[in-house]
Amino acid sequence: MLRIDGEVELPQTFSFGDLAEIDASFQIADMSAIDATRKGGAVQLEGLLQRVSVLTTATYIGLHASTDDFHASIPLAAIREKSFLIYELDGKPLELSAGGPARFYIVDHAACHTEEIDECANVKFVDHIELTAGKGFDNRPEDDEEHAQLHRDEKIE
Ligand SMILES: Nc1nc2c(c(=O)[nH]1)N[C@H]1C(S)=C(S)[C@@H](COP(=O)(O)O)O[C@H]1N2
Ligand SMILES: [Mo]
């Protein structure tokens, strides 16, 4: 369900079970402990990156959702230690309606489209993470109008 490749030594596809098996030291049982507005179980990004063995050439991380063709590419170093992948709720895979099967979460993200690392980079329905040398594909909204349109579209879905 989640492919991680690009500038890594060991490209890999993770199932729900694979995510749950990542070392306990990287697991967050309940995201509300980190952000009161969030819920569900998560794994720290670092736990995933260690599994695939990120190469030093990787400078950006691409978060791809084929479900709705939404993509963000953000600087890896800046978010590496404060990012999570939320993948579980009540012992089950996170549902699509909650942004599942996996959704990205960055602590202290900026308001939408104010900076490269913003709330819009909290990509839902992530099925592919690609480490790249330099910035990769990104189609997040670039201005208020595009952003407002995106949220209107979301409500229609
Ligand atoms: N796949 C996907 N992820 C996405 C979006 C989207 O349209 N598609 N919108 C982004 C934007 S602009 C915001 S503000 C947040 C909204 O998350 P929420 O629906 O939980 O409020 O998700 C982000 N992640
Ligand atoms: Mo947003």
Tab-separated table of C-alpha atoms and ligand atoms in Angstrom:
chain	number	residue	atom	x	y	z
A	1	MET	CA	0.000	0.000	0.000
A	2	LEU	CA	2.954	2.378	0.557
A	3	ARG	CA	5.940	2.339	-1.759
A	4	ILE	CA	9.157	4.074	-0.709
A	5	ASP	CA	11.827	4.483	-3.365
A	6	GLY	CA	14.107	6.959	-5.124
A	7	GLU	CA	17.377	7.879	-3.414
A	8	VAL	CA	17.323	4.895	-1.063
A	9	GLU	CA	19.365	1.727	-0.837
A	10	LEU	CA	16.436	-0.632	-0.248
A	11	PRO	CA	13.236	0.395	-2.084
A	12	GLN	CA	10.316	-1.297	-0.370
A	13	THR	CA	6.528	-1.556	-0.276
A	14	PHE	CA	4.955	-1.481	3.159
A	15	SER	CA	1.635	-3.104	4.032
A	16	PHE	CA	-0.383	-2.149	7.101
A	17	GLY	CA	1.275	-5.077	8.910
A	18	ASP	CA	4.757	-3.930	7.846
A	19	LEU	CA	4.089	-0.462	9.276
A	20	ALA	CA	2.840	-1.968	12.529
A	21	GLU	CA	6.014	-4.071	12.745
A	22	ILE	CA	8.373	-1.104	12.645
A	23	ASP	CA	10.280	-0.871	15.907
A	24	ALA	CA	8.167	0.196	18.887
A	25	SER	CA	10.509	3.107	19.580
A	26	PHE	CA	9.141	4.757	16.398
A	27	GLN	CA	5.451	4.052	17.046
A	28	ILE	CA	3.055	6.650	18.436
A	29	ALA	CA	-0.026	4.928	19.831
A	30	ASP	CA	-2.166	8.054	19.737
A	31	MET	CA	-1.370	11.186	17.749
A	32	SER	CA	-3.541	13.310	20.027
A	33	ALA	CA	-0.587	13.263	22.436
A	34	ILE	CA	1.308	15.301	19.814
A	35	ASP	CA	-1.552	17.366	18.398
A	36	ALA	CA	-4.880	17.449	20.222
A	37	THR	CA	-6.751	17.828	16.918
A	38	ARG	CA	-5.374	14.541	15.540
A	39	LYS	CA	-6.117	10.952	16.286
A	40	GLY	CA	-4.898	7.525	15.310
A	41	GLY	CA	-1.699	5.558	15.534
A	42	ALA	CA	1.405	6.659	13.660
A	43	VAL	CA	4.975	5.795	12.921
A	44	GLN	CA	7.775	8.335	12.907
A	45	LEU	CA	9.112	9.036	9.421
A	46	GLU	CA	12.581	8.191	10.692
A	47	GLY	CA	11.473	4.599	11.360
A	48	LEU	CA	10.538	4.215	7.685
A	49	LEU	CA	13.657	5.939	6.426
A	50	GLN	CA	15.893	3.615	8.431
A	51	ARG	CA	14.164	0.601	6.863
A	52	VAL	CA	14.865	1.766	3.325
A	53	SER	CA	18.308	3.173	4.123
A	54	VAL	CA	18.174	6.712	2.750
A	55	LEU	CA	21.161	7.751	0.650
A	56	THR	CA	23.006	10.970	1.481
A	57	THR	CA	22.079	12.241	-2.008
A	58	ALA	CA	18.416	12.547	-0.943
A	59	THR	CA	17.577	16.192	-0.216
A	60	TYR	CA	13.814	16.272	-0.880
A	61	ILE	CA	10.979	13.975	0.052
A	62	GLY	CA	8.061	13.536	-2.338
A	63	LEU	CA	4.671	12.686	-0.865
A	64	HIS	CA	2.397	11.274	-3.537
A	65	ALA	CA	-1.322	10.478	-3.449
A	66	SER	CA	-2.493	8.800	-6.630
A	67	THR	CA	-6.067	8.662	-5.266
A	68	ASP	CA	-6.607	12.344	-6.032
A	69	ASP	CA	-3.360	13.121	-7.880
A	70	PHE	CA	-2.019	15.363	-5.094
A	71	HIS	CA	1.736	15.735	-4.681
A	72	ALA	CA	4.160	17.627	-2.454
A	73	SER	CA	7.953	17.749	-2.519
A	74	ILE	CA	9.592	19.263	0.545
A	75	PRO	CA	13.130	19.596	1.952
A	76	LEU	CA	13.979	16.426	3.843
A	77	ALA	CA	16.337	17.781	6.503
A	78	ALA	CA	13.831	20.353	7.754
A	79	ILE	CA	11.065	17.830	8.410
A	80	ARG	CA	12.972	14.614	9.014
A	81	GLU	CA	12.716	14.625	12.795
A	82	LYS	CA	9.220	16.045	13.104
A	83	SER	CA	7.188	14.007	10.663
A	84	PHE	CA	4.829	11.110	11.130
A	85	LEU	CA	2.783	8.798	9.014
A	86	ILE	CA	-0.650	8.220	10.546
A	87	TYR	CA	-1.857	4.787	9.436
A	88	GLU	CA	-4.067	3.236	12.110
A	89	LEU	CA	-7.278	3.969	13.989
A	90	ASP	CA	-8.881	1.648	16.543
A	91	GLY	CA	-6.634	-1.228	15.486
A	92	LYS	CA	-7.626	-0.976	11.819
A	93	PRO	CA	-6.042	0.652	8.770
A	94	LEU	CA	-6.915	4.361	8.619
A	95	GLU	CA	-9.986	4.780	6.444
A	96	LEU	CA	-10.023	6.747	3.214
A	97	SER	CA	-12.500	9.202	4.750
A	98	ALA	CA	-9.850	10.005	7.377
A	99	GLY	CA	-7.097	10.454	4.778
A	100	GLY	CA	-5.991	6.834	4.913
A	101	PRO	CA	-4.598	4.353	4.321
A	102	ALA	CA	-1.742	6.643	5.341
A	103	ARG	CA	-1.517	10.373	5.854
A	104	PHE	CA	1.527	12.500	6.438
A	105	TYR	CA	1.765	14.825	9.426
A	106	ILE	CA	4.423	17.467	10.072
A	107	VAL	CA	4.659	19.040	13.515
A	108	ASP	CA	4.574	22.874	13.460
A	109	HIS	CA	3.594	23.164	9.795
A	110	ALA	CA	3.018	26.688	8.500
A	111	ALA	CA	-0.344	27.940	7.274
A	112	CYS	CA	-1.326	26.741	3.808
A	113	HIS	CA	0.883	27.965	0.929
A	114	THR	CA	2.830	30.417	3.075
A	115	GLU	CA	6.016	28.382	2.978
A	116	GLU	CA	7.438	25.296	1.306
A	117	ILE	CA	6.533	23.308	4.422
A	118	ASP	CA	2.877	24.089	5.038
A	119	GLU	CA	-0.324	22.395	6.086
A	120	CYS	CA	-0.969	21.430	2.479
A	121	ALA	CA	2.124	19.198	2.716
A	122	ASN	CA	0.249	17.017	5.189
A	123	VAL	CA	-0.643	14.793	2.267
A	124	LYS	CA	-3.557	12.402	2.689
A	125	PHE	CA	-3.931	9.045	0.882
A	126	VAL	CA	-0.122	8.773	0.564
A	127	ASP	CA	0.746	5.656	-1.439
A	128	HIS	CA	4.207	6.582	-2.638
A	129	ILE	CA	7.112	8.334	-0.957
A	130	GLU	CA	10.008	9.187	-3.224
A	131	LEU	CA	13.324	10.527	-1.990
A	132	THR	CA	14.913	12.790	-4.590
A	133	ALA	CA	18.127	14.720	-5.188
A	134	GLY	CA	16.652	18.224	-5.499
A	135	LYS	CA	12.992	19.194	-5.620
A	136	GLY	CA	10.600	16.785	-7.286
A	137	PHE	CA	7.039	17.005	-8.579
A	138	ASP	CA	4.732	19.212	-6.527
A	139	ASN	CA	1.222	20.357	-7.430
A	140	ARG	CA	0.087	21.955	-4.201
A	141	PRO	CA	-2.031	25.093	-4.640
A	142	GLU	CA	0.066	28.195	-5.227
A	143	ASP	CA	-2.331	30.976	-4.285
A	144	ASP	CA	-5.463	31.641	-2.240
A	145	GLU	CA	-7.827	31.050	-5.130
A	146	GLU	CA	-6.306	27.664	-6.058
A	147	HIS	CA	-6.296	26.703	-2.419
A	148	ALA	CA	-9.919	27.698	-1.870
A	149	GLN	CA	-10.885	25.744	-4.992
A	150	LEU	CA	-9.071	22.667	-3.665
A	151	HIS	CA	-11.051	22.795	-0.449
A	152	ARG	CA	-14.323	23.297	-2.326
A	153	ASP	CA	-13.496	20.198	-4.426
A	154	GLU	CA	-12.706	18.227	-1.273
A	155	LYS	CA	-16.147	18.936	0.112
A	156	ILE	CA	-17.820	17.672	-3.033
A	157	GLU	CA	-15.996	14.315	-2.962
B	1	LIG	N1	-4.148	13.837	-1.026
B	1	LIG	C1	-4.419	15.066	-0.571
B	1	LIG	N2	-3.812	15.496	0.559
B	1	LIG	C2	-4.066	16.740	1.031
B	1	LIG	C3	-4.932	17.612	0.324
B	1	LIG	C4	-5.545	17.142	-0.863
B	1	LIG	O1	-6.341	17.829	-1.528
B	1	LIG	N3	-5.267	15.864	-1.272
B	1	LIG	N4	-5.133	18.897	0.800
B	1	LIG	C5	-4.110	19.432	1.684
B	1	LIG	C6	-4.542	20.666	2.301
B	1	LIG	S1	-4.539	22.029	1.314
B	1	LIG	C7	-4.855	20.738	3.633
B	1	LIG	S2	-5.166	22.209	4.375
B	1	LIG	C8	-4.936	19.526	4.465
B	1	LIG	C9	-6.333	19.438	5.052
B	1	LIG	O2	-6.445	18.341	5.881
B	1	LIG	P1	-7.861	18.029	6.549
B	1	LIG	O3	-8.790	17.608	5.436
B	1	LIG	O4	-7.613	16.948	7.507
B	1	LIG	O5	-8.319	19.285	7.191
B	1	LIG	O6	-4.677	18.331	3.750
B	1	LIG	C10	-3.682	18.443	2.759
B	1	LIG	N5	-3.476	17.136	2.172
B	2	MO	MO	-4.551	23.661	2.794
